[in-house]
Amino acid sequence: MFHYWKCTSAITQFSNHSSQQQLLVPSSFIRSSSTRKYYHTTATMTSTSLPPLENNHVTNDSSTPTTHSEKVVKPISILMINDVYEFNESPDDGVGGFIGLLKLLNKHIRHERRLGHPTIVTINGDFLSAGLLSNSYKGKHMIDLFNIMPIDLVTIGNHDFDYGLDVLLQRVRESNFKWICSNVELLDQSFKKCCEVSANTVDAEPPPESEVLLHRKHVMTFPLNNNELRVGFFGILTPQTSILTNGLKNDMHRINIHPVMEVAKKMCVELKHIDKCDLIICLSHLDMKEDLELSSVKYLDVILGGHTHYPFIEINNTNNTLIVKSGSDAKYVGKMSLVVEKSQRNQYHTKIYVDNVGLILNRDSNETSHFEQDGDETVLKMKNLIQHLNSQIPKDAYDVLAVCESPLSSATSNCRFRESTFGNLVCDILKEAYNADLAVFNGGGIRGDKTYAIDYHMKVIDVMREFPLINETLAVTIKGKYIRKFVELCLAPMTESGGYASGLYPQVSKGVQIIYDRTREPNQRIVSFEINGKPLEDDKYYKFATTNYLLEGGLDGENWLKFYTYDNEDRIKINTDDKYYMTSLVEVIKEELRKMGKINVCLENRTMDVNSEREES
């Protein structure tokens, strides 16, 4: 395959006063594949130099001498979001929200349609759960909302299984858009007609197309002079899903998640050689390390990613594969404008140019001022549904619990990378509530992605938004060596560069200090571990507060409460007499904040990476 990305650099900056369509890149991690470093940037993305388009033909390319008639081109646009949990815009800055999102999608689709360019809209997993009303509706409200939008394709995310397999399949049935996931096989015989044959099975007869709910692949065709442009899609779900969601713990015998690379290679060969696709796109719900590995697969052109909650754009140097993730909660919409140059004589002489790629800020006020469409029928329908959903928020949601005497941050860029003030608050509350020696909570469970200023009045709805996942709390009496193992497992997903966020990053309570080295091998990263100034003792028992999610498989797939309680000589004692035993995290936080009345926390170097110290010195 001779395709390549024509791009001056992975990141191109231009003036904010440019008359071109501006694709905003927020102050988040945007990776330049040429330098392999991370940048905090507010750059905007612009188009790279392209061969001039003349009547749907490309002028001669000096590197490939040919006549006009041998090449035809087709511009194509892709709009994407991933990991969407909230349908309202942020009350702080007006960013996000489904009204602005719908207007933005409508505007760009209409613009591209006027130019004769096809536009594809995707959601790359995680939108049924982890929102303010998700537990009330089990994701149905999100399907109803997205059914109003011009969504073409979605893939499954780990949190889409949070309410179990049966609920997920019901949500798929209710969808107006197509679901694709190539490495998920349903083993239950009653589901065989709902899911196309596993990517690893070649001898079974596929079910009728009309009965399929979960598709292995999808091919779109667009007219191209006397030919056609064929765009192939497949979907990939992280194999860690069985660990990352409690919703599958009773359904694991009914599902098989096949290995990422094995399936991706098979799908790309199939789409290229059997389906004759000119452009191959993967909708992935993987962590960053897995997406980078996936980008090496032959024939794969674009990865539309999810799972990690910060924006990311990279063109892989090795295989020239474009990776785009848009963050979370539709605060930004990923947009790619591609030009496919197709040889009419040879399918494998296709070239793909990046016209522009970047992130568009989703703010309803922007869309209204630039493109008035409040009278649009779909916008009115969206407004009415959101108004109804907001009326279902509990009446006590705006009750004040406590007042912030210090700034508080639940920013994803903090909670999943390092010690955070909100993480400190949560763990201090758990430690106090259970009268424990220490508490540990995973940073990925803090999901508000918000900054609270001094004098902010923390309300019930803030706690609900910060902790939408179903987490029950408990304390166990456990030996120090297992607490050490627990924290090592929390640190294991970190990469040597420290650049990839992990939902398991350990937030810890007051009095704990953990120094670690991310460049060490996983499970050997802790350099020192102290509690109240004393080293953690392997054979000493400690009272340890955390959540059932982490102890029942969220760390490594192993249910610690069963394994260590019954058959292990160092068994864990579950403190069932505690006041808050197996009480939801939201209820514990609400009750304890009411008692506190005031919130005053700061960063105390509770967790420190020795490499961060070296880099700063």
mmCIF file of N, CA and C in Angstrom, residues 257-352:
data_model
loop_
_atom_site.group_PDB
_atom_site.id
_atom_site.type_symbol
_atom_site.label_atom_id
_atom_site.label_comp_id
_atom_site.label_asym_id
_atom_site.label_seq_id
_atom_site.Cartn_x
_atom_site.Cartn_y
_atom_site.Cartn_z
ATOM 1 N N ILE A 257 -14.225 -11.562 24.543
ATOM 2 C CA ILE A 257 -13.578 -10.398 23.928
ATOM 3 C C ILE A 257 -12.237 -10.861 23.377
ATOM 4 N N HIS A 258 -12.116 -10.880 22.056
ATOM 5 C CA HIS A 258 -10.929 -11.423 21.403
ATOM 6 C C HIS A 258 -9.774 -10.424 21.403
ATOM 7 N N PRO A 259 -8.536 -10.918 21.251
ATOM 8 C CA PRO A 259 -7.350 -10.051 21.292
ATOM 9 C C PRO A 259 -7.383 -8.962 20.225
ATOM 10 N N VAL A 260 -6.937 -7.781 20.603
ATOM 11 C CA VAL A 260 -7.024 -6.598 19.742
ATOM 12 C C VAL A 260 -6.266 -6.774 18.441
ATOM 13 N N MET A 261 -4.971 -7.070 18.528
ATOM 14 C CA MET A 261 -4.133 -7.077 17.330
ATOM 15 C C MET A 261 -4.523 -8.194 16.372
ATOM 16 N N GLU A 262 -4.852 -9.340 16.911
ATOM 17 C CA GLU A 262 -5.253 -10.475 16.074
ATOM 18 C C GLU A 262 -6.483 -10.122 15.237
ATOM 19 N N VAL A 263 -7.459 -9.518 15.882
ATOM 20 C CA VAL A 263 -8.694 -9.164 15.185
ATOM 21 C C VAL A 263 -8.460 -8.009 14.217
ATOM 22 N N ALA A 264 -7.711 -7.005 14.645
ATOM 23 C CA ALA A 264 -7.481 -5.832 13.792
ATOM 24 C C ALA A 264 -6.768 -6.212 12.500
ATOM 25 N N LYS A 265 -5.765 -7.063 12.588
ATOM 26 C CA LYS A 265 -5.045 -7.491 11.382
ATOM 27 C C LYS A 265 -5.984 -8.219 10.430
ATOM 28 N N LYS A 266 -6.801 -9.087 10.997
ATOM 29 C CA LYS A 266 -7.745 -9.840 10.165
ATOM 30 C C LYS A 266 -8.743 -8.907 9.490
ATOM 31 N N MET A 267 -9.269 -7.957 10.251
ATOM 32 C CA MET A 267 -10.276 -7.056 9.703
ATOM 33 C C MET A 267 -9.701 -6.169 8.607
ATOM 34 N N CYS A 268 -8.487 -5.682 8.792
ATOM 35 C CA CYS A 268 -7.881 -4.800 7.787
ATOM 36 C C CYS A 268 -7.615 -5.548 6.486
ATOM 37 N N VAL A 269 -7.135 -6.770 6.589
ATOM 38 C CA VAL A 269 -6.914 -7.573 5.379
ATOM 39 C C VAL A 269 -8.244 -7.851 4.684
ATOM 40 N N GLU A 270 -9.249 -8.184 5.470
ATOM 41 C CA GLU A 270 -10.568 -8.476 4.899
ATOM 42 C C GLU A 270 -11.168 -7.251 4.211
ATOM 43 N N LEU A 271 -11.086 -6.100 4.863
ATOM 44 C CA LEU A 271 -11.649 -4.883 4.283
ATOM 45 C C LEU A 271 -10.881 -4.439 3.043
ATOM 46 N N LYS A 272 -9.579 -4.651 3.034
ATOM 47 C CA LYS A 272 -8.770 -4.229 1.887
ATOM 48 C C LYS A 272 -8.907 -5.194 0.714
ATOM 49 N N HIS A 273 -8.775 -6.489 0.958
ATOM 50 C CA HIS A 273 -8.697 -7.454 -0.139
ATOM 51 C C HIS A 273 -10.053 -8.019 -0.559
ATOM 52 N N ILE A 274 -10.947 -8.208 0.390
ATOM 53 C CA ILE A 274 -12.254 -8.783 0.050
ATOM 54 C C ILE A 274 -13.273 -7.688 -0.253
ATOM 55 N N ASP A 275 -13.320 -6.672 0.615
ATOM 56 C CA ASP A 275 -14.294 -5.592 0.423
ATOM 57 C C ASP A 275 -13.765 -4.468 -0.458
ATOM 58 N N LYS A 276 -12.471 -4.539 -0.831
ATOM 59 C CA LYS A 276 -11.866 -3.576 -1.766
ATOM 60 C C LYS A 276 -12.003 -2.134 -1.271
ATOM 61 N N CYS A 277 -11.765 -1.914 0.018
ATOM 62 C CA CYS A 277 -11.911 -0.574 0.582
ATOM 63 C C CYS A 277 -10.699 0.294 0.263
ATOM 64 N N ASP A 278 -10.964 1.553 -0.027
ATOM 65 C CA ASP A 278 -9.903 2.516 -0.296
ATOM 66 C C ASP A 278 -9.404 3.175 0.984
ATOM 67 N N LEU A 279 -10.279 3.294 1.959
ATOM 68 C CA LEU A 279 -9.966 3.934 3.233
ATOM 69 C C LEU A 279 -10.480 3.031 4.343
ATOM 70 N N ILE A 280 -9.610 2.706 5.313
ATOM 71 C CA ILE A 280 -9.992 1.798 6.404
ATOM 72 C C ILE A 280 -9.874 2.540 7.730
ATOM 73 N N ILE A 281 -10.960 2.509 8.495
ATOM 74 C CA ILE A 281 -11.063 3.271 9.734
ATOM 75 C C ILE A 281 -11.478 2.342 10.867
ATOM 76 N N CYS A 282 -10.799 2.474 11.998
ATOM 77 C CA CYS A 282 -11.166 1.707 13.194
ATOM 78 C C CYS A 282 -11.791 2.636 14.226
ATOM 79 N N LEU A 283 -12.959 2.268 14.725
ATOM 80 C CA LEU A 283 -13.541 2.913 15.895
ATOM 81 C C LEU A 283 -13.053 2.124 17.099
ATOM 82 N N SER A 284 -12.177 2.723 17.880
ATOM 83 C CA SER A 284 -11.558 1.969 18.969
ATOM 84 C C SER A 284 -11.959 2.529 20.321
ATOM 85 N N HIS A 285 -12.041 1.630 21.285
ATOM 86 C CA HIS A 285 -12.204 2.044 22.676
ATOM 87 C C HIS A 285 -11.093 1.352 23.455
ATOM 88 N N LEU A 286 -9.908 1.954 23.363
ATOM 89 C CA LEU A 286 -8.688 1.382 23.920
ATOM 90 C C LEU A 286 -7.925 2.459 24.671
ATOM 91 N N ASP A 287 -6.999 2.035 25.537
ATOM 92 C CA ASP A 287 -6.137 3.032 26.153
ATOM 93 C C ASP A 287 -5.076 3.478 25.146
ATOM 94 N N MET A 288 -4.313 4.489 25.510
ATOM 95 C CA MET A 288 -3.402 5.102 24.550
ATOM 96 C C MET A 288 -2.328 4.127 24.072
ATOM 97 N N LYS A 289 -1.802 3.345 24.976
ATOM 98 C CA LYS A 289 -0.765 2.391 24.603
ATOM 99 C C LYS A 289 -1.286 1.395 23.579
ATOM 100 N N GLU A 290 -2.518 0.928 23.773
ATOM 101 C CA GLU A 290 -3.110 -0.030 22.837
ATOM 102 C C GLU A 290 -3.389 0.612 21.479
ATOM 103 N N ASP A 291 -3.825 1.871 21.479
ATOM 104 C CA ASP A 291 -4.071 2.558 20.207
ATOM 105 C C ASP A 291 -2.782 2.753 19.421
ATOM 106 N N LEU A 292 -1.706 3.070 20.120
ATOM 107 C CA LEU A 292 -0.428 3.250 19.430
ATOM 108 C C LEU A 292 0.053 1.933 18.830
ATOM 109 N N GLU A 293 -0.159 0.848 19.545
ATOM 110 C CA GLU A 293 0.188 -0.459 18.994
ATOM 111 C C GLU A 293 -0.715 -0.788 17.809
ATOM 112 N N LEU A 294 -1.993 -0.497 17.944
ATOM 113 C CA LEU A 294 -2.951 -0.750 16.870
ATOM 114 C C LEU A 294 -2.573 0.002 15.598
ATOM 115 N N SER A 295 -1.994 1.176 15.743
ATOM 116 C CA SER A 295 -1.674 2.009 14.581
ATOM 117 C C SER A 295 -0.616 1.392 13.675
ATOM 118 N N SER A 296 0.034 0.338 14.128
ATOM 119 C CA SER A 296 1.053 -0.321 13.304
ATOM 120 C C SER A 296 0.460 -1.349 12.343
ATOM 121 N N VAL A 297 -0.846 -1.610 12.443
ATOM 122 C CA VAL A 297 -1.476 -2.640 11.614
ATOM 123 C C VAL A 297 -1.509 -2.198 10.148
ATOM 124 N N LYS A 298 -1.096 -3.079 9.277
ATOM 125 C CA LYS A 298 -1.059 -2.789 7.842
ATOM 126 C C LYS A 298 -2.458 -2.499 7.312
ATOM 127 N N TYR A 299 -2.542 -1.523 6.432
ATOM 128 C CA TYR A 299 -3.765 -1.070 5.754
ATOM 129 C C TYR A 299 -4.646 -0.166 6.610
ATOM 130 N N LEU A 300 -4.351 -0.026 7.910
ATOM 131 C CA LEU A 300 -5.200 0.811 8.759
ATOM 132 C C LEU A 300 -4.826 2.282 8.571
ATOM 133 N N ASP A 301 -5.791 3.105 8.185
ATOM 134 C CA ASP A 301 -5.533 4.505 7.870
ATOM 135 C C ASP A 301 -5.842 5.457 9.019
ATOM 136 N N VAL A 302 -6.974 5.235 9.698
ATOM 137 C CA VAL A 302 -7.426 6.166 10.733
ATOM 138 C C VAL A 302 -7.933 5.387 11.936
ATOM 139 N N ILE A 303 -7.564 5.854 13.134
ATOM 140 C CA ILE A 303 -8.125 5.334 14.384
ATOM 141 C C ILE A 303 -8.919 6.457 15.034
ATOM 142 N N LEU A 304 -10.218 6.259 15.151
ATOM 143 C CA LEU A 304 -11.085 7.178 15.876
ATOM 144 C C LEU A 304 -11.237 6.609 17.279
ATOM 145 N N GLY A 305 -10.555 7.205 18.246
ATOM 146 C CA GLY A 305 -10.395 6.569 19.541
ATOM 147 C C GLY A 305 -11.304 7.091 20.631
ATOM 148 N N GLY A 306 -11.228 6.409 21.773
ATOM 149 C CA GLY A 306 -11.968 6.780 22.966
ATOM 150 C C GLY A 306 -11.247 6.264 24.191
ATOM 151 N N HIS A 307 -11.973 6.111 25.275
ATOM 152 C CA HIS A 307 -11.511 5.489 26.519
ATOM 153 C C HIS A 307 -10.680 6.432 27.384
ATOM 154 N N THR A 308 -9.647 7.058 26.816
ATOM 155 C CA THR A 308 -8.908 8.062 27.576
ATOM 156 C C THR A 308 -9.652 9.385 27.450
ATOM 157 N N HIS A 309 -9.693 10.145 28.512
ATOM 158 C CA HIS A 309 -10.593 11.296 28.578
ATOM 159 C C HIS A 309 -9.917 12.618 28.245
ATOM 160 N N TYR A 310 -8.773 12.580 27.598
ATOM 161 C CA TYR A 310 -8.148 13.833 27.192
ATOM 162 C C TYR A 310 -7.920 13.821 25.685
ATOM 163 N N PRO A 311 -7.973 14.995 25.049
ATOM 164 C CA PRO A 311 -7.817 15.054 23.592
ATOM 165 C C PRO A 311 -6.421 14.625 23.158
ATOM 166 N N PHE A 312 -6.363 14.020 22.003
ATOM 167 C CA PHE A 312 -5.094 13.476 21.511
ATOM 168 C C PHE A 312 -5.144 13.416 19.990
ATOM 169 N N ILE A 313 -4.089 13.901 19.351
ATOM 170 C CA ILE A 313 -3.966 13.801 17.896
ATOM 171 C C ILE A 313 -2.539 13.390 17.579
ATOM 172 N N GLU A 314 -2.388 12.372 16.758
ATOM 173 C CA GLU A 314 -1.046 11.951 16.339
ATOM 174 C C GLU A 314 -1.105 11.296 14.975
ATOM 175 N N ILE A 315 -0.075 11.529 14.200
ATOM 176 C CA ILE A 315 0.138 10.759 12.979
ATOM 177 C C ILE A 315 1.339 9.865 13.238
ATOM 178 N N ASN A 316 1.101 8.570 13.262
ATOM 179 C CA ASN A 316 2.146 7.602 13.571
ATOM 180 C C ASN A 316 3.221 7.618 12.496
ATOM 181 N N ASN A 317 4.470 7.808 12.910
ATOM 182 C CA ASN A 317 5.573 7.874 11.949
ATOM 183 C C ASN A 317 5.788 6.567 11.217
ATOM 184 N N THR A 318 5.555 5.454 11.904
ATOM 185 C CA THR A 318 5.868 4.147 11.329
ATOM 186 C C THR A 318 4.921 3.780 10.201
ATOM 187 N N ASN A 319 3.635 3.939 10.430
ATOM 188 C CA ASN A 319 2.643 3.468 9.464
ATOM 189 C C ASN A 319 1.774 4.595 8.909
ATOM 190 N N ASN A 320 2.112 5.848 9.281
ATOM 191 C CA ASN A 320 1.334 7.009 8.831
ATOM 192 C C ASN A 320 -0.153 6.875 9.144
ATOM 193 N N THR A 321 -0.463 6.309 10.290
ATOM 194 C CA THR A 321 -1.854 6.152 10.715
ATOM 195 C C THR A 321 -2.250 7.324 11.608
ATOM 196 N N LEU A 322 -3.375 7.934 11.306
ATOM 197 C CA LEU A 322 -3.872 9.063 12.082
ATOM 198 C C LEU A 322 -4.681 8.559 13.271
ATOM 199 N N ILE A 323 -4.362 9.066 14.469
ATOM 200 C CA ILE A 323 -5.108 8.740 15.688
ATOM 201 C C ILE A 323 -5.724 10.028 16.219
ATOM 202 N N VAL A 324 -7.022 10.002 16.484
ATOM 203 C CA VAL A 324 -7.705 11.177 17.036
ATOM 204 C C VAL A 324 -8.615 10.737 18.178
ATOM 205 N N LYS A 325 -8.482 11.405 19.317
ATOM 206 C CA LYS A 325 -9.412 11.260 20.436
ATOM 207 C C LYS A 325 -9.875 12.671 20.806
ATOM 208 N N SER A 326 -11.149 12.814 21.145
ATOM 209 C CA SER A 326 -11.686 14.166 21.336
ATOM 210 C C SER A 326 -11.884 14.562 22.792
ATOM 211 N N GLY A 327 -11.421 13.756 23.738
ATOM 212 C CA GLY A 327 -11.607 14.087 25.142
ATOM 213 C C GLY A 327 -12.828 13.391 25.709
ATOM 214 N N SER A 328 -13.701 14.130 26.356
ATOM 215 C CA SER A 328 -14.910 13.529 26.924
ATOM 216 C C SER A 328 -16.027 14.562 26.992
ATOM 217 N N ASP A 329 -17.241 14.057 27.137
ATOM 218 C CA ASP A 329 -18.443 14.873 27.335
ATOM 219 C C ASP A 329 -18.709 15.859 26.207
ATOM 220 N N ALA A 330 -18.225 15.556 25.007
ATOM 221 C CA ALA A 330 -18.505 16.383 23.820
ATOM 222 C C ALA A 330 -18.138 17.844 24.032
ATOM 223 N N LYS A 331 -17.119 18.083 24.850
ATOM 224 C CA LYS A 331 -16.625 19.456 24.979
ATOM 225 C C LYS A 331 -15.931 19.882 23.687
ATOM 226 N N TYR A 332 -15.354 18.913 23.035
ATOM 227 C CA TYR A 332 -14.745 19.123 21.724
ATOM 228 C C TYR A 332 -15.239 18.038 20.779
ATOM 229 N N VAL A 333 -15.344 18.390 19.526
ATOM 230 C CA VAL A 333 -15.689 17.429 18.479
ATOM 231 C C VAL A 333 -14.469 17.270 17.587
ATOM 232 N N GLY A 334 -14.007 16.033 17.430
ATOM 233 C CA GLY A 334 -12.907 15.788 16.510
ATOM 234 C C GLY A 334 -13.390 15.928 15.075
ATOM 235 N N LYS A 335 -12.622 16.633 14.254
ATOM 236 C CA LYS A 335 -12.999 16.802 12.848
ATOM 237 C C LYS A 335 -11.788 16.533 11.968
ATOM 238 N N MET A 336 -11.989 15.672 10.982
ATOM 239 C CA MET A 336 -10.968 15.377 9.982
ATOM 240 C C MET A 336 -11.528 15.645 8.605
ATOM 241 N N SER A 337 -10.809 16.406 7.820
ATOM 242 C CA SER A 337 -11.143 16.580 6.409
ATOM 243 C C SER A 337 -10.059 15.879 5.606
ATOM 244 N N LEU A 338 -10.436 14.798 4.952
ATOM 245 C CA LEU A 338 -9.491 13.974 4.206
ATOM 246 C C LEU A 338 -9.784 14.085 2.718
ATOM 247 N N VAL A 339 -8.767 13.861 1.929
ATOM 248 C CA VAL A 339 -8.942 13.766 0.483
ATOM 249 C C VAL A 339 -8.343 12.442 0.041
ATOM 250 N N VAL A 340 -9.181 11.605 -0.545
ATOM 251 C CA VAL A 340 -8.729 10.300 -1.036
ATOM 252 C C VAL A 340 -8.455 10.422 -2.529
ATOM 253 N N GLU A 341 -7.231 10.123 -2.902
ATOM 254 C CA GLU A 341 -6.828 10.142 -4.311
ATOM 255 C C GLU A 341 -6.721 8.691 -4.773
ATOM 256 N N LYS A 342 -7.583 8.324 -5.687
ATOM 257 C CA LYS A 342 -7.708 6.922 -6.074
ATOM 258 C C LYS A 342 -7.256 6.720 -7.510
ATOM 259 N N SER A 343 -6.404 5.725 -7.690
ATOM 260 C CA SER A 343 -6.011 5.331 -9.039
ATOM 261 C C SER A 343 -7.110 4.460 -9.625
ATOM 262 N N GLN A 344 -7.540 4.780 -10.833
ATOM 263 C CA GLN A 344 -8.609 3.999 -11.456
ATOM 264 C C GLN A 344 -8.098 2.663 -11.958
ATOM 265 N N ARG A 345 -6.789 2.521 -12.033
ATOM 266 C CA ARG A 345 -6.232 1.275 -12.554
ATOM 267 C C ARG A 345 -5.839 0.295 -11.451
ATOM 268 N N ASN A 346 -5.455 0.837 -10.274
ATOM 269 C CA ASN A 346 -4.908 -0.031 -9.239
ATOM 270 C C ASN A 346 -5.409 0.423 -7.872
ATOM 271 N N GLN A 347 -6.185 -0.432 -7.224
ATOM 272 C CA GLN A 347 -6.752 -0.112 -5.913
ATOM 273 C C GLN A 347 -5.667 0.222 -4.893
ATOM 274 N N TYR A 348 -4.512 -0.406 -5.004
ATOM 275 C CA TYR A 348 -3.478 -0.268 -3.995
ATOM 276 C C TYR A 348 -2.607 0.965 -4.202
ATOM 277 N N HIS A 349 -2.914 1.765 -5.209
ATOM 278 C CA HIS A 349 -2.205 3.019 -5.417
ATOM 279 C C HIS A 349 -3.033 4.197 -4.910
ATOM 280 N N THR A 350 -3.783 3.972 -3.858
ATOM 281 C CA THR A 350 -4.585 5.027 -3.243
ATOM 282 C C THR A 350 -3.713 5.856 -2.302
ATOM 283 N N LYS A 351 -3.888 7.176 -2.364
ATOM 284 C CA LYS A 351 -3.218 8.075 -1.433
ATOM 285 C C LYS A 351 -4.275 8.831 -0.644
ATOM 286 N N ILE A 352 -3.953 9.131 0.602
ATOM 287 C CA ILE A 352 -4.889 9.826 1.468
ATOM 288 C C ILE A 352 -4.202 11.066 2.021
#
